[in-house]
XYZ file of C-alpha atoms in Angstrom:
221
model
C 2.694 4.409 -37.145
C 1.117 7.391 -38.833
C 2.389 8.490 -42.788
C 4.615 10.831 -40.956
C 6.341 8.014 -38.757
C 7.788 5.936 -41.695
C 10.800 3.852 -41.009
C 14.164 4.968 -40.602
C 15.288 2.075 -42.200
C 14.134 -0.243 -44.738
C 12.714 -3.370 -42.904
C 11.316 -4.801 -45.846
C 8.031 -5.886 -43.894
C 5.623 -5.047 -46.839
C 6.737 -7.738 -48.929
C 7.631 -10.285 -46.073
C 3.762 -9.913 -45.181
C 1.934 -9.894 -48.330
C 4.517 -11.413 -50.995
C 6.594 -13.982 -49.540
C 4.995 -17.083 -50.840
C 5.670 -15.862 -54.592
C 9.148 -16.324 -53.952
C 9.738 -19.525 -51.676
C 10.249 -22.532 -53.705
C 10.902 -20.063 -57.202
C 14.902 -21.665 -57.471
C 17.404 -22.844 -55.607
C 18.666 -20.864 -52.954
C 22.453 -19.604 -52.737
C 24.171 -19.823 -49.924
C 26.513 -17.219 -48.198
C 28.350 -17.323 -45.059
C 28.774 -14.551 -42.573
C 30.263 -10.908 -44.090
C 29.932 -12.625 -47.437
C 29.458 -9.888 -49.816
C 26.277 -10.436 -52.271
C 27.203 -7.670 -54.442
C 29.024 -4.684 -54.688
C 28.352 -0.836 -55.144
C 28.817 -0.690 -58.691
C 27.974 -3.857 -60.154
C 25.625 -4.389 -62.885
C 22.333 -5.312 -61.792
C 20.732 -8.412 -63.029
C 18.468 -9.827 -60.146
C 16.812 -8.981 -57.552
C 16.927 -10.955 -54.589
C 14.672 -13.059 -52.160
C 15.850 -13.578 -48.632
C 14.705 -16.919 -47.665
C 16.499 -16.878 -44.594
C 19.496 -15.121 -42.297
C 20.055 -11.181 -42.237
C 21.385 -8.862 -45.028
C 22.913 -5.723 -44.719
C 22.628 -2.732 -47.420
C 25.845 -0.474 -47.398
C 27.204 2.080 -49.127
C 31.560 2.185 -48.936
C 33.659 5.447 -49.129
C 37.414 5.765 -51.125
C 38.942 4.878 -47.651
C 37.111 2.015 -46.856
C 34.464 3.056 -44.656
C 30.778 2.103 -44.475
C 27.529 3.769 -44.182
C 24.648 0.944 -43.302
C 21.728 1.959 -45.408
C 19.130 -0.558 -44.266
C 19.251 -4.126 -42.658
C 16.557 -6.471 -44.465
C 15.445 -10.311 -42.534
C 13.926 -13.219 -43.501
C 11.496 -13.276 -46.105
C 12.515 -9.740 -47.577
C 13.003 -8.732 -51.235
C 15.977 -6.617 -51.978
C 18.318 -5.040 -54.739
C 15.211 -3.830 -56.162
C 16.340 -0.099 -57.471
C 19.072 -1.041 -59.812
C 17.155 -4.194 -61.189
C 14.437 -2.028 -62.495
C 16.574 1.291 -63.649
C 19.202 -1.078 -64.949
C 21.753 1.251 -63.838
C 24.964 0.101 -61.308
C 24.176 -0.546 -58.116
C 24.196 2.592 -55.994
C 24.984 0.125 -53.062
C 26.758 -3.258 -51.711
C 24.789 -6.148 -50.178
C 26.113 -8.305 -47.516
C 25.341 -11.259 -45.150
C 25.456 -10.603 -41.403
C 24.491 -14.253 -40.515
C 24.735 -17.359 -43.220
C 21.983 -16.851 -45.277
C 20.121 -18.423 -48.261
C 19.153 -16.304 -50.624
C 16.494 -16.936 -53.925
C 18.321 -14.924 -57.215
C 14.938 -13.617 -59.333
C 16.213 -12.661 -62.856
C 14.122 -10.595 -65.003
C 12.307 -13.484 -67.082
C 11.472 -14.864 -63.723
C 10.055 -11.491 -62.247
C 7.849 -11.131 -65.346
C 6.506 -14.455 -65.138
C 5.427 -13.751 -61.533
C 3.941 -10.477 -62.226
C 1.932 -11.627 -65.465
C 0.832 -14.193 -63.055
C 0.397 -11.871 -59.928
C -0.448 -8.575 -61.681
C -1.052 -6.842 -57.868
C 2.329 -7.432 -56.885
C 3.926 -5.099 -59.750
C 1.150 -2.008 -57.780
C 2.588 -3.439 -54.398
C 6.332 -3.038 -55.754
C 6.008 0.433 -57.173
C 4.350 1.806 -53.615
C 7.082 -0.027 -51.798
C 9.895 2.023 -54.355
C 7.944 5.095 -53.706
C 8.175 4.469 -49.574
C 11.397 3.669 -50.131
C 12.568 7.154 -51.558
C 10.406 8.654 -48.589
C 12.047 6.673 -46.226
C 15.697 7.645 -47.043
C 14.925 11.347 -47.336
C 13.481 11.080 -43.640
C 16.904 9.294 -42.965
C 18.611 12.320 -44.244
C 16.610 14.697 -42.618
C 17.102 12.832 -39.273
C 20.654 12.478 -39.866
C 20.923 16.525 -40.140
C 18.178 17.634 -37.611
C 18.118 14.846 -34.693
C 20.210 14.199 -31.974
C 21.724 10.975 -31.568
C 19.527 9.839 -28.503
C 16.179 10.426 -30.679
C 17.867 8.642 -33.786
C 18.729 5.950 -31.797
C 14.987 5.657 -30.276
C 13.731 6.156 -34.140
C 15.536 3.054 -35.072
C 14.377 0.672 -32.447
C 10.843 1.956 -32.548
C 10.630 1.601 -36.657
C 12.311 -1.859 -36.164
C 9.336 -3.286 -34.375
C 6.374 -0.634 -35.370
C 5.173 -3.050 -37.806
C 4.590 -5.826 -35.622
C 3.199 -4.598 -32.474
C 3.529 -8.291 -30.995
C 7.005 -8.409 -31.679
C 8.549 -6.732 -29.034
C 11.951 -7.905 -29.332
C 14.685 -6.552 -32.393
C 17.879 -8.452 -33.586
C 20.448 -6.184 -34.047
C 23.980 -5.087 -32.582
C 25.487 -2.041 -31.327
C 27.619 -1.944 -34.600
C 24.238 -1.948 -36.940
C 22.526 0.840 -34.793
C 25.988 2.845 -35.034
C 26.568 2.352 -38.790
C 22.752 3.125 -39.393
C 22.215 6.048 -37.490
C 25.656 7.927 -37.663
C 26.612 7.679 -34.021
C 29.646 5.692 -32.804
C 29.412 2.645 -30.967
C 30.505 3.991 -27.454
C 27.408 6.641 -27.734
C 24.986 3.797 -28.918
C 26.169 1.777 -25.839
C 25.651 5.210 -23.473
C 22.246 5.992 -24.549
C 20.891 2.257 -25.014
C 21.707 2.231 -21.190
C 20.103 5.349 -21.045
C 16.851 3.845 -22.061
C 17.183 0.847 -19.880
C 17.390 2.764 -16.707
C 14.327 4.730 -18.005
C 12.589 1.130 -18.104
C 12.000 1.513 -21.636
C 13.862 -1.291 -22.819
C 16.234 -4.228 -21.751
C 19.384 -5.078 -23.514
C 20.872 -8.618 -24.805
C 22.961 -10.485 -26.415
C 22.749 -8.855 -30.355
C 18.717 -7.834 -28.978
C 16.897 -5.206 -27.477
C 13.577 -5.794 -25.661
C 11.116 -2.537 -25.482
C 9.381 -2.861 -22.538
C 7.654 0.484 -22.553
C 6.985 1.401 -26.195
C 4.610 4.370 -25.636
C 7.169 6.031 -23.936
C 10.054 5.192 -26.168
C 7.646 6.188 -29.053
C 6.761 9.638 -27.856
C 10.460 10.441 -27.069
C 11.494 9.423 -30.696
C 8.797 11.340 -32.600
C 7.060 13.884 -30.142
C 9.949 15.058 -28.264
């Protein structure tokens, strides 16, 4: 994808591909069960988290209990970075979507890794800059794009980092929470995409069958 086609959500692919091995075995993983909260919005950020197995939702909550999904991270991702580095309270919460193994990395552990692998610091700065751009694009998409194009971008951005991966793991609720459309709307649009031959839908997954057509629709209109 070109620079104008940054992901609609933060996938963590950069760190999964380039730096995951630095965190494997760093400490004993902590186990989180499905739907268990990892940290809350407003918590002090004493750790950054390496996702060894499972899936994690990053979300913001409102006073009436509603949630808005910001990102869904998968195996090999590093999350909780921004508040860890700026030492401000966390601006979002994190929740395990499945049974999950997480390695909690404190400041001393991170400094040790960076001293041994200084390129990591540059990679992380680039990743944080990209994250800012991603969320800016997300706001723009939510403001100006119709629901069908937002959903198409969600699908494209979740397989674009790995062209051999034509099936993405997600639920209709996760898509709904991320793109700002009702679950009923998501289901109708996915059915329409399936009728066009762009995707097949399965249990908690979507198989992309015509990546070019879906990408053209998502980004070219």
